[in-house]
PDB file of C-alpha atoms in Angstrom:
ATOM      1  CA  UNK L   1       0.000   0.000   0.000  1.00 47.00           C
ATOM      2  CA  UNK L   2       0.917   3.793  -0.559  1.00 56.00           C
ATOM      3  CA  UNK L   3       2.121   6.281   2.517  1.00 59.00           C
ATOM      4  CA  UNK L   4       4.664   3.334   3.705  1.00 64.00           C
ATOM      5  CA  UNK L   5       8.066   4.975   4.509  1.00 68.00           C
ATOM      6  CA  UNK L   6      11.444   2.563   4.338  1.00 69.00           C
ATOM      7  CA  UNK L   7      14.384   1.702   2.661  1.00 71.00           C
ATOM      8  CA  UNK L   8      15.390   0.193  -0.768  1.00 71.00           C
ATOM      9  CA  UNK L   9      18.818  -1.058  -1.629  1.00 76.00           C
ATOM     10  CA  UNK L  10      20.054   0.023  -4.900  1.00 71.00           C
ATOM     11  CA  UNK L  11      22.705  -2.451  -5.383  1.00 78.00           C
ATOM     12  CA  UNK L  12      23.145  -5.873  -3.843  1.00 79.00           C
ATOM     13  CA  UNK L  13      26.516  -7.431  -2.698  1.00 82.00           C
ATOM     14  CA  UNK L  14      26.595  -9.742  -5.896  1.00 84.00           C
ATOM     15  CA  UNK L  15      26.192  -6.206  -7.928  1.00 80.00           C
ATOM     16  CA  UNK L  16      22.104  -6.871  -8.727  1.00 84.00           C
ATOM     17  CA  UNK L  17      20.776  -3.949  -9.470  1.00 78.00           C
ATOM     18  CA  UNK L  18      17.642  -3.343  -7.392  1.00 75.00           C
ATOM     19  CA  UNK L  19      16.661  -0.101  -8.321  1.00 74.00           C
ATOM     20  CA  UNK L  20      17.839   3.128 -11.169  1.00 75.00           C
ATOM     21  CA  UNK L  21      16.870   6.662 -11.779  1.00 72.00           C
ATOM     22  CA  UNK L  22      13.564   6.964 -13.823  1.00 75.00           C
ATOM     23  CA  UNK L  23      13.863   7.479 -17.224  1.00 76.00           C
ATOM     24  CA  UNK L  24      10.144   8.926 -17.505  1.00 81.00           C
ATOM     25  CA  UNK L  25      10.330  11.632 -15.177  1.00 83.00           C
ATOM     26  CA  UNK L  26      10.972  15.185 -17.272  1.00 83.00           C
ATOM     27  CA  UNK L  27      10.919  19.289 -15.679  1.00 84.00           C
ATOM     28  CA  UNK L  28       9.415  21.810 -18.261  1.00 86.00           C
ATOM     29  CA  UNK L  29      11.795  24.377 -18.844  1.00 86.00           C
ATOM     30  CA  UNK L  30       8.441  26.934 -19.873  1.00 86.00           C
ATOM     31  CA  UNK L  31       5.354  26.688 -18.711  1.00 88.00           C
ATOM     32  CA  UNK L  32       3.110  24.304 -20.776  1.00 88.00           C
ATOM     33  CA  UNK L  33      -0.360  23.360 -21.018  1.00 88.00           C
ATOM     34  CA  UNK L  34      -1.311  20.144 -19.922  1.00 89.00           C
ATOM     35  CA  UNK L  35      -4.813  18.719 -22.207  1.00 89.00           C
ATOM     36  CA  UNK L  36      -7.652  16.081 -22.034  1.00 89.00           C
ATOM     37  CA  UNK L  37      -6.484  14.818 -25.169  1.00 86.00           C
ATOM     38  CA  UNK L  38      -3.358  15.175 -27.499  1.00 80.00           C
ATOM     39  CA  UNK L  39      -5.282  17.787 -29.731  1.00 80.00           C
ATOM     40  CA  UNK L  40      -4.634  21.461 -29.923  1.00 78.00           C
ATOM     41  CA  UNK L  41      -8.397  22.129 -29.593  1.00 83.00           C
ATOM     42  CA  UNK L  42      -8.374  19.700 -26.674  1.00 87.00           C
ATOM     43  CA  UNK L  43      -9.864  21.315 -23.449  1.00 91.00           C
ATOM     44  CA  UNK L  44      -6.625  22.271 -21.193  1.00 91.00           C
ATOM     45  CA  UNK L  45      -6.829  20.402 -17.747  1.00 91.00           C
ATOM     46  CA  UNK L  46      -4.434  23.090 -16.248  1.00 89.00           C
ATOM     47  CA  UNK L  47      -1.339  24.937 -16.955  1.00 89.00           C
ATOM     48  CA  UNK L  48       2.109  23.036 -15.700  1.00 89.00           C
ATOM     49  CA  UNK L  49       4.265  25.810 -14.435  1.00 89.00           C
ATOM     50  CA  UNK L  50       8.655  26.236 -15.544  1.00 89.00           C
ATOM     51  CA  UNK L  51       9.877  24.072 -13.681  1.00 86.00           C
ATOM     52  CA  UNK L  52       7.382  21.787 -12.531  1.00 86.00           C
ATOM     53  CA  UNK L  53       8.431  17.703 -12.702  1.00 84.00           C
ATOM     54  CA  UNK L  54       5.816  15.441 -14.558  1.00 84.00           C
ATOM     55  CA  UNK L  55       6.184  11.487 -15.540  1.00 84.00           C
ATOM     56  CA  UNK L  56       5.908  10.702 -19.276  1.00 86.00           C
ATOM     57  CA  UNK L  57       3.284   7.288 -19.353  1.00 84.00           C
ATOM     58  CA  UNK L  58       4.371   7.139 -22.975  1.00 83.00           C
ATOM     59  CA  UNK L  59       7.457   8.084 -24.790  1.00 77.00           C
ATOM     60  CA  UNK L  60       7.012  11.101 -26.369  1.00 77.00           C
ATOM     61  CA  UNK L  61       6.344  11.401 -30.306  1.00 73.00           C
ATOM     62  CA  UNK L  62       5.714  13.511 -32.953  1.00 67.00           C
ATOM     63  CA  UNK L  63       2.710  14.191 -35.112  1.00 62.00           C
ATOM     64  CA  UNK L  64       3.448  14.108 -38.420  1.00 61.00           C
ATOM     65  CA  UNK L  65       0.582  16.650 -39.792  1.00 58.00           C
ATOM     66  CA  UNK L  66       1.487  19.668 -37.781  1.00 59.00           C
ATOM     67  CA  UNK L  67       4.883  18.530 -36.691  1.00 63.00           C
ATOM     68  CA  UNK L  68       4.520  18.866 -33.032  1.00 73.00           C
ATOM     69  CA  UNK L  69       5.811  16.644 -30.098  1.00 80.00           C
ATOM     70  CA  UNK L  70       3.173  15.521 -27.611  1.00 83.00           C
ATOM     71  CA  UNK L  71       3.691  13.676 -24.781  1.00 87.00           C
ATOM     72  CA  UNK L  72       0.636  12.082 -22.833  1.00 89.00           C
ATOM     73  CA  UNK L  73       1.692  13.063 -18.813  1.00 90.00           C
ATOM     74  CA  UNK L  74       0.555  12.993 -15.573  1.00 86.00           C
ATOM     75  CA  UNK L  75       1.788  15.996 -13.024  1.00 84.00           C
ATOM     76  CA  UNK L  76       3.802  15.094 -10.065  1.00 75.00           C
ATOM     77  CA  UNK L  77       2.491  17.722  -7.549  1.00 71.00           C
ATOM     78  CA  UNK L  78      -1.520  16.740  -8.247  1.00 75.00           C
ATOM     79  CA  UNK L  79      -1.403  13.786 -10.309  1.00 79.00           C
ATOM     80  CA  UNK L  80      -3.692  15.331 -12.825  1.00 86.00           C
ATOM     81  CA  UNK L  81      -3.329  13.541 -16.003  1.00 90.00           C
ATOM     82  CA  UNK L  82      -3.757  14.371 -20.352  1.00 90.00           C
ATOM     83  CA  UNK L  83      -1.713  15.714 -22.819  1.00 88.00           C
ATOM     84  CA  UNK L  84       1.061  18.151 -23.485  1.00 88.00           C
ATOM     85  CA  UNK L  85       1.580  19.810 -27.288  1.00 84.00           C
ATOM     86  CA  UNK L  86       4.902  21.336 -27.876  1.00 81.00           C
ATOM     87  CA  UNK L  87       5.024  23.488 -31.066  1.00 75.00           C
ATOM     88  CA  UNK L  88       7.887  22.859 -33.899  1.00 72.00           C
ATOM     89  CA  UNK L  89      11.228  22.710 -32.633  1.00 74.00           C
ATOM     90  CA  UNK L  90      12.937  21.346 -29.378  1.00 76.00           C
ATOM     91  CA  UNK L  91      10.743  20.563 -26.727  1.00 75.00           C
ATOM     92  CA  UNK L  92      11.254  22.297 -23.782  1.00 79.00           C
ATOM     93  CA  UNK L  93      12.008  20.074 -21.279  1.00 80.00           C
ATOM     94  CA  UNK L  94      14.752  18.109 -19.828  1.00 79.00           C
ATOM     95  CA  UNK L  95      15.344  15.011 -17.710  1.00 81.00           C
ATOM     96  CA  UNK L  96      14.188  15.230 -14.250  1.00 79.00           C
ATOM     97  CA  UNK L  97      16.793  14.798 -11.901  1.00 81.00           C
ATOM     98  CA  UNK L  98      16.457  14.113  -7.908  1.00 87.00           C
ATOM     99  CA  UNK L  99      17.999  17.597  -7.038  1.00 89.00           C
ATOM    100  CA  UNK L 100      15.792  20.537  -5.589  1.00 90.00           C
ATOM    101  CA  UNK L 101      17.451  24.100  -5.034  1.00 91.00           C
ATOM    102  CA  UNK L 102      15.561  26.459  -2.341  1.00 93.00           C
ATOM    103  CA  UNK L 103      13.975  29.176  -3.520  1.00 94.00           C
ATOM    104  CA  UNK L 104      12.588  30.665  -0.751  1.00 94.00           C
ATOM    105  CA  UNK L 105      12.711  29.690   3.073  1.00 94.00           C
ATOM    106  CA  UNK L 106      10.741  26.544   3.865  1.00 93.00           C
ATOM    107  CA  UNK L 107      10.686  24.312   7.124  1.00 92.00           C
ATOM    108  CA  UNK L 108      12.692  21.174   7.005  1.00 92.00           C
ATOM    109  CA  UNK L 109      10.206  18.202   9.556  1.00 93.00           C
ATOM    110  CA  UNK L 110      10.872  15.037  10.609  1.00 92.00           C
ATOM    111  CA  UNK L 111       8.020  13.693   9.089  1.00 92.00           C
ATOM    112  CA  UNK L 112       6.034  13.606   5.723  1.00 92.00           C
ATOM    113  CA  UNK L 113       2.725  15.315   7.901  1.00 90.00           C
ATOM    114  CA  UNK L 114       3.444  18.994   7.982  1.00 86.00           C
ATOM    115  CA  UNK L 115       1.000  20.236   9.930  1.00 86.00           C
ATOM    116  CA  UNK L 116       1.540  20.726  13.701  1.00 85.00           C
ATOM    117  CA  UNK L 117       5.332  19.163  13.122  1.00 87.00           C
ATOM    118  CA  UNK L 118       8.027  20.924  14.664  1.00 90.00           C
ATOM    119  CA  UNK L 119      10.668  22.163  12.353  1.00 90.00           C
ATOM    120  CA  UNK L 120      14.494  20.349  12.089  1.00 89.00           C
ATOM    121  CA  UNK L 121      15.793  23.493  10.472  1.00 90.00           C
ATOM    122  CA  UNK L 122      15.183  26.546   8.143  1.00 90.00           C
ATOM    123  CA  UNK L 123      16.399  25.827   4.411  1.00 90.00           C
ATOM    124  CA  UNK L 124      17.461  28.779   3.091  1.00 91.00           C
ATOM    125  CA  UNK L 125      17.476  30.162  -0.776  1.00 93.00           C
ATOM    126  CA  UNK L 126      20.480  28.594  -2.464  1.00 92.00           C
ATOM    127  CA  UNK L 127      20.499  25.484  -0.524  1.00 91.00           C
ATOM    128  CA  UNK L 128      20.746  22.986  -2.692  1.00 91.00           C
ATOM    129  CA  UNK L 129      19.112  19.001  -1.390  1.00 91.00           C
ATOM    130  CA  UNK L 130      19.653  15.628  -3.248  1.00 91.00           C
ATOM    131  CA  UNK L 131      15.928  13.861  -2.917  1.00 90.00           C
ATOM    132  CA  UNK L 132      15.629  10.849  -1.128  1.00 89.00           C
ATOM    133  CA  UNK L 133      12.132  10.427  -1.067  1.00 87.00           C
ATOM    134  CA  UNK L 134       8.925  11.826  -2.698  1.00 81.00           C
ATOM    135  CA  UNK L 135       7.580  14.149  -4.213  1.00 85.00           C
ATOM    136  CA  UNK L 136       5.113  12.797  -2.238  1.00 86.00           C
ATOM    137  CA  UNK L 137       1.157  14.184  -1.340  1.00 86.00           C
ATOM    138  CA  UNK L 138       1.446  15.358   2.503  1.00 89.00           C
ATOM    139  CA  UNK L 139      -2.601  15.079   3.231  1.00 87.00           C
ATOM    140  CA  UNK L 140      -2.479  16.858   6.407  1.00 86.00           C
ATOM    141  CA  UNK L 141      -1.718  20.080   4.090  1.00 85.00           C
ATOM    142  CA  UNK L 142      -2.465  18.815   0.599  1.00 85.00           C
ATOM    143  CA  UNK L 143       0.739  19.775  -0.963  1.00 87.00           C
ATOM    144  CA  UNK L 144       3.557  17.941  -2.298  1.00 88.00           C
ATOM    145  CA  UNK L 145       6.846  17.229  -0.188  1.00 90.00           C
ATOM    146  CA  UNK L 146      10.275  15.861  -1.228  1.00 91.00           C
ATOM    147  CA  UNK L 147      12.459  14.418   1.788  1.00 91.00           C
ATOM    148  CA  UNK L 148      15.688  15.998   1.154  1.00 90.00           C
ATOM    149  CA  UNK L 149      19.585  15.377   2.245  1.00 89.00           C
ATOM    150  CA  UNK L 150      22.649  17.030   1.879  1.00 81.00           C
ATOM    151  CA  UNK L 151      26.071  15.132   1.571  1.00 69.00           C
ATOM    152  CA  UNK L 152      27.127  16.782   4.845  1.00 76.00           C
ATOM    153  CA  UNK L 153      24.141  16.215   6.857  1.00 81.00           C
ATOM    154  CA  UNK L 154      22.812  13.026   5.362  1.00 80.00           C
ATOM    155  CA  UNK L 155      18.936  13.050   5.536  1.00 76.00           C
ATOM    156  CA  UNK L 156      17.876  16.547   6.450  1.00 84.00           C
ATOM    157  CA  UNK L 157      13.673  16.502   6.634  1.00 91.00           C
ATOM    158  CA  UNK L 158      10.815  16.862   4.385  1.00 93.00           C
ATOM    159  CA  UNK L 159      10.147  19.894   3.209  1.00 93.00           C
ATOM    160  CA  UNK L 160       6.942  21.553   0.659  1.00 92.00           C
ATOM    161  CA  UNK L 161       8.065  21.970  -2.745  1.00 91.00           C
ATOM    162  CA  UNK L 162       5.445  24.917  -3.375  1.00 88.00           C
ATOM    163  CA  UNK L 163       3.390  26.998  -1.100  1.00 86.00           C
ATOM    164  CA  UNK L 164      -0.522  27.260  -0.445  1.00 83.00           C
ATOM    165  CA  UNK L 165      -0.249  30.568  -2.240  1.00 87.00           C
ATOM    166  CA  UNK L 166       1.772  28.837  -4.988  1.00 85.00           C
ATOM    167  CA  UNK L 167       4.866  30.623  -4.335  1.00 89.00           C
ATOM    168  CA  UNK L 168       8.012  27.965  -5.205  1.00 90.00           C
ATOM    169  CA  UNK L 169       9.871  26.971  -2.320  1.00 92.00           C
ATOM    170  CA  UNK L 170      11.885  24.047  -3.753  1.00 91.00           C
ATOM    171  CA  UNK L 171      12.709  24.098  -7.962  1.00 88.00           C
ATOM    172  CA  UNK L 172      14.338  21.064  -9.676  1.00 86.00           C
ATOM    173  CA  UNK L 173      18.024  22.112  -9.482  1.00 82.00           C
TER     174      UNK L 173
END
Protein backbone atom coordinates (compact mmCIF):
# COMPACT_ATOMS: atom_id res chain seq x y z
CA UNK A 1 0.00 0.00 0.00
CA UNK A 2 0.92 3.79 -0.56
CA UNK A 3 2.12 6.28 2.52
CA UNK A 4 4.66 3.33 3.71
CA UNK A 5 8.07 4.97 4.51
CA UNK A 6 11.44 2.56 4.34
CA UNK A 7 14.38 1.70 2.66
CA UNK A 8 15.39 0.19 -0.77
CA UNK A 9 18.82 -1.06 -1.63
CA UNK A 10 20.05 0.02 -4.90
CA UNK A 11 22.71 -2.45 -5.38
CA UNK A 12 23.15 -5.87 -3.84
CA UNK A 13 26.52 -7.43 -2.70
CA UNK A 14 26.60 -9.74 -5.90
CA UNK A 15 26.19 -6.21 -7.93
CA UNK A 16 22.10 -6.87 -8.73
CA UNK A 17 20.78 -3.95 -9.47
CA UNK A 18 17.64 -3.34 -7.39
CA UNK A 19 16.66 -0.10 -8.32
CA UNK A 20 17.84 3.13 -11.17
CA UNK A 21 16.87 6.66 -11.78
CA UNK A 22 13.56 6.96 -13.82
CA UNK A 23 13.86 7.48 -17.22
CA UNK A 24 10.14 8.93 -17.50
CA UNK A 25 10.33 11.63 -15.18
CA UNK A 26 10.97 15.19 -17.27
CA UNK A 27 10.92 19.29 -15.68
CA UNK A 28 9.41 21.81 -18.26
CA UNK A 29 11.80 24.38 -18.84
CA UNK A 30 8.44 26.93 -19.87
CA UNK A 31 5.35 26.69 -18.71
CA UNK A 32 3.11 24.30 -20.78
CA UNK A 33 -0.36 23.36 -21.02
CA UNK A 34 -1.31 20.14 -19.92
CA UNK A 35 -4.81 18.72 -22.21
CA UNK A 36 -7.65 16.08 -22.03
CA UNK A 37 -6.48 14.82 -25.17
CA UNK A 38 -3.36 15.18 -27.50
CA UNK A 39 -5.28 17.79 -29.73
CA UNK A 40 -4.63 21.46 -29.92
CA UNK A 41 -8.40 22.13 -29.59
CA UNK A 42 -8.37 19.70 -26.67
CA UNK A 43 -9.86 21.32 -23.45
CA UNK A 44 -6.62 22.27 -21.19
CA UNK A 45 -6.83 20.40 -17.75
CA UNK A 46 -4.43 23.09 -16.25
CA UNK A 47 -1.34 24.94 -16.95
CA UNK A 48 2.11 23.04 -15.70
CA UNK A 49 4.27 25.81 -14.43
CA UNK A 50 8.66 26.24 -15.54
CA UNK A 51 9.88 24.07 -13.68
CA UNK A 52 7.38 21.79 -12.53
CA UNK A 53 8.43 17.70 -12.70
CA UNK A 54 5.82 15.44 -14.56
CA UNK A 55 6.18 11.49 -15.54
CA UNK A 56 5.91 10.70 -19.28
CA UNK A 57 3.28 7.29 -19.35
CA UNK A 58 4.37 7.14 -22.98
CA UNK A 59 7.46 8.08 -24.79
CA UNK A 60 7.01 11.10 -26.37
CA UNK A 61 6.34 11.40 -30.31
CA UNK A 62 5.71 13.51 -32.95
CA UNK A 63 2.71 14.19 -35.11
CA UNK A 64 3.45 14.11 -38.42
CA UNK A 65 0.58 16.65 -39.79
CA UNK A 66 1.49 19.67 -37.78
CA UNK A 67 4.88 18.53 -36.69
CA UNK A 68 4.52 18.87 -33.03
CA UNK A 69 5.81 16.64 -30.10
CA UNK A 70 3.17 15.52 -27.61
CA UNK A 71 3.69 13.68 -24.78
CA UNK A 72 0.64 12.08 -22.83
CA UNK A 73 1.69 13.06 -18.81
CA UNK A 74 0.55 12.99 -15.57
CA UNK A 75 1.79 16.00 -13.02
CA UNK A 76 3.80 15.09 -10.06
CA UNK A 77 2.49 17.72 -7.55
CA UNK A 78 -1.52 16.74 -8.25
CA UNK A 79 -1.40 13.79 -10.31
CA UNK A 80 -3.69 15.33 -12.82
CA UNK A 81 -3.33 13.54 -16.00
CA UNK A 82 -3.76 14.37 -20.35
CA UNK A 83 -1.71 15.71 -22.82
CA UNK A 84 1.06 18.15 -23.49
CA UNK A 85 1.58 19.81 -27.29
CA UNK A 86 4.90 21.34 -27.88
CA UNK A 87 5.02 23.49 -31.07
CA UNK A 88 7.89 22.86 -33.90
CA UNK A 89 11.23 22.71 -32.63
CA UNK A 90 12.94 21.35 -29.38
CA UNK A 91 10.74 20.56 -26.73
CA UNK A 92 11.25 22.30 -23.78
CA UNK A 93 12.01 20.07 -21.28
CA UNK A 94 14.75 18.11 -19.83
CA UNK A 95 15.34 15.01 -17.71
CA UNK A 96 14.19 15.23 -14.25
CA UNK A 97 16.79 14.80 -11.90
CA UNK A 98 16.46 14.11 -7.91
CA UNK A 99 18.00 17.60 -7.04
CA UNK A 100 15.79 20.54 -5.59
CA UNK A 101 17.45 24.10 -5.03
CA UNK A 102 15.56 26.46 -2.34
CA UNK A 103 13.97 29.18 -3.52
CA UNK A 104 12.59 30.67 -0.75
CA UNK A 105 12.71 29.69 3.07
CA UNK A 106 10.74 26.54 3.87
CA UNK A 107 10.69 24.31 7.12
CA UNK A 108 12.69 21.17 7.01
CA UNK A 109 10.21 18.20 9.56
CA UNK A 110 10.87 15.04 10.61
CA UNK A 111 8.02 13.69 9.09
CA UNK A 112 6.03 13.61 5.72
CA UNK A 113 2.73 15.32 7.90
CA UNK A 114 3.44 18.99 7.98
CA UNK A 115 1.00 20.24 9.93
CA UNK A 116 1.54 20.73 13.70
CA UNK A 117 5.33 19.16 13.12
CA UNK A 118 8.03 20.92 14.66
CA UNK A 119 10.67 22.16 12.35
CA UNK A 120 14.49 20.35 12.09
CA UNK A 121 15.79 23.49 10.47
CA UNK A 122 15.18 26.55 8.14
CA UNK A 123 16.40 25.83 4.41
CA UNK A 124 17.46 28.78 3.09
CA UNK A 125 17.48 30.16 -0.78
CA UNK A 126 20.48 28.59 -2.46
CA UNK A 127 20.50 25.48 -0.52
CA UNK A 128 20.75 22.99 -2.69
CA UNK A 129 19.11 19.00 -1.39
CA UNK A 130 19.65 15.63 -3.25
CA UNK A 131 15.93 13.86 -2.92
CA UNK A 132 15.63 10.85 -1.13
CA UNK A 133 12.13 10.43 -1.07
CA UNK A 134 8.92 11.83 -2.70
CA UNK A 135 7.58 14.15 -4.21
CA UNK A 136 5.11 12.80 -2.24
CA UNK A 137 1.16 14.18 -1.34
CA UNK A 138 1.45 15.36 2.50
CA UNK A 139 -2.60 15.08 3.23
CA UNK A 140 -2.48 16.86 6.41
CA UNK A 141 -1.72 20.08 4.09
CA UNK A 142 -2.46 18.81 0.60
CA UNK A 143 0.74 19.77 -0.96
CA UNK A 144 3.56 17.94 -2.30
CA UNK A 145 6.85 17.23 -0.19
CA UNK A 146 10.27 15.86 -1.23
CA UNK A 147 12.46 14.42 1.79
CA UNK A 148 15.69 16.00 1.15
CA UNK A 149 19.58 15.38 2.24
CA UNK A 150 22.65 17.03 1.88
CA UNK A 151 26.07 15.13 1.57
CA UNK A 152 27.13 16.78 4.85
CA UNK A 153 24.14 16.22 6.86
CA UNK A 154 22.81 13.03 5.36
CA UNK A 155 18.94 13.05 5.54
CA UNK A 156 17.88 16.55 6.45
CA UNK A 157 13.67 16.50 6.63
CA UNK A 158 10.81 16.86 4.38
CA UNK A 159 10.15 19.89 3.21
CA UNK A 160 6.94 21.55 0.66
CA UNK A 161 8.07 21.97 -2.74
CA UNK A 162 5.45 24.92 -3.38
CA UNK A 163 3.39 27.00 -1.10
CA UNK A 164 -0.52 27.26 -0.45
CA UNK A 165 -0.25 30.57 -2.24
CA UNK A 166 1.77 28.84 -4.99
CA UNK A 167 4.87 30.62 -4.33
CA UNK A 168 8.01 27.96 -5.21
CA UNK A 169 9.87 26.97 -2.32
CA UNK A 170 11.89 24.05 -3.75
CA UNK A 171 12.71 24.10 -7.96
CA UNK A 172 14.34 21.06 -9.68
CA UNK A 173 18.02 22.11 -9.48
Amino acid sequence: TWGKEGWVTLRGNQGTVFAEPSQSHYVLSKTAELREASTQDSPVVRELKKGEAFEALDAPVEEKAEGQLIVRARAQEDAKGGWILFPSGPAPLRPWRPRYACKAPVALTPTLTAKDANAVRRAEPGEVFDVVEGPTLDKSSASRRVRCATASEGVVGWATIRGADGETLLQVA
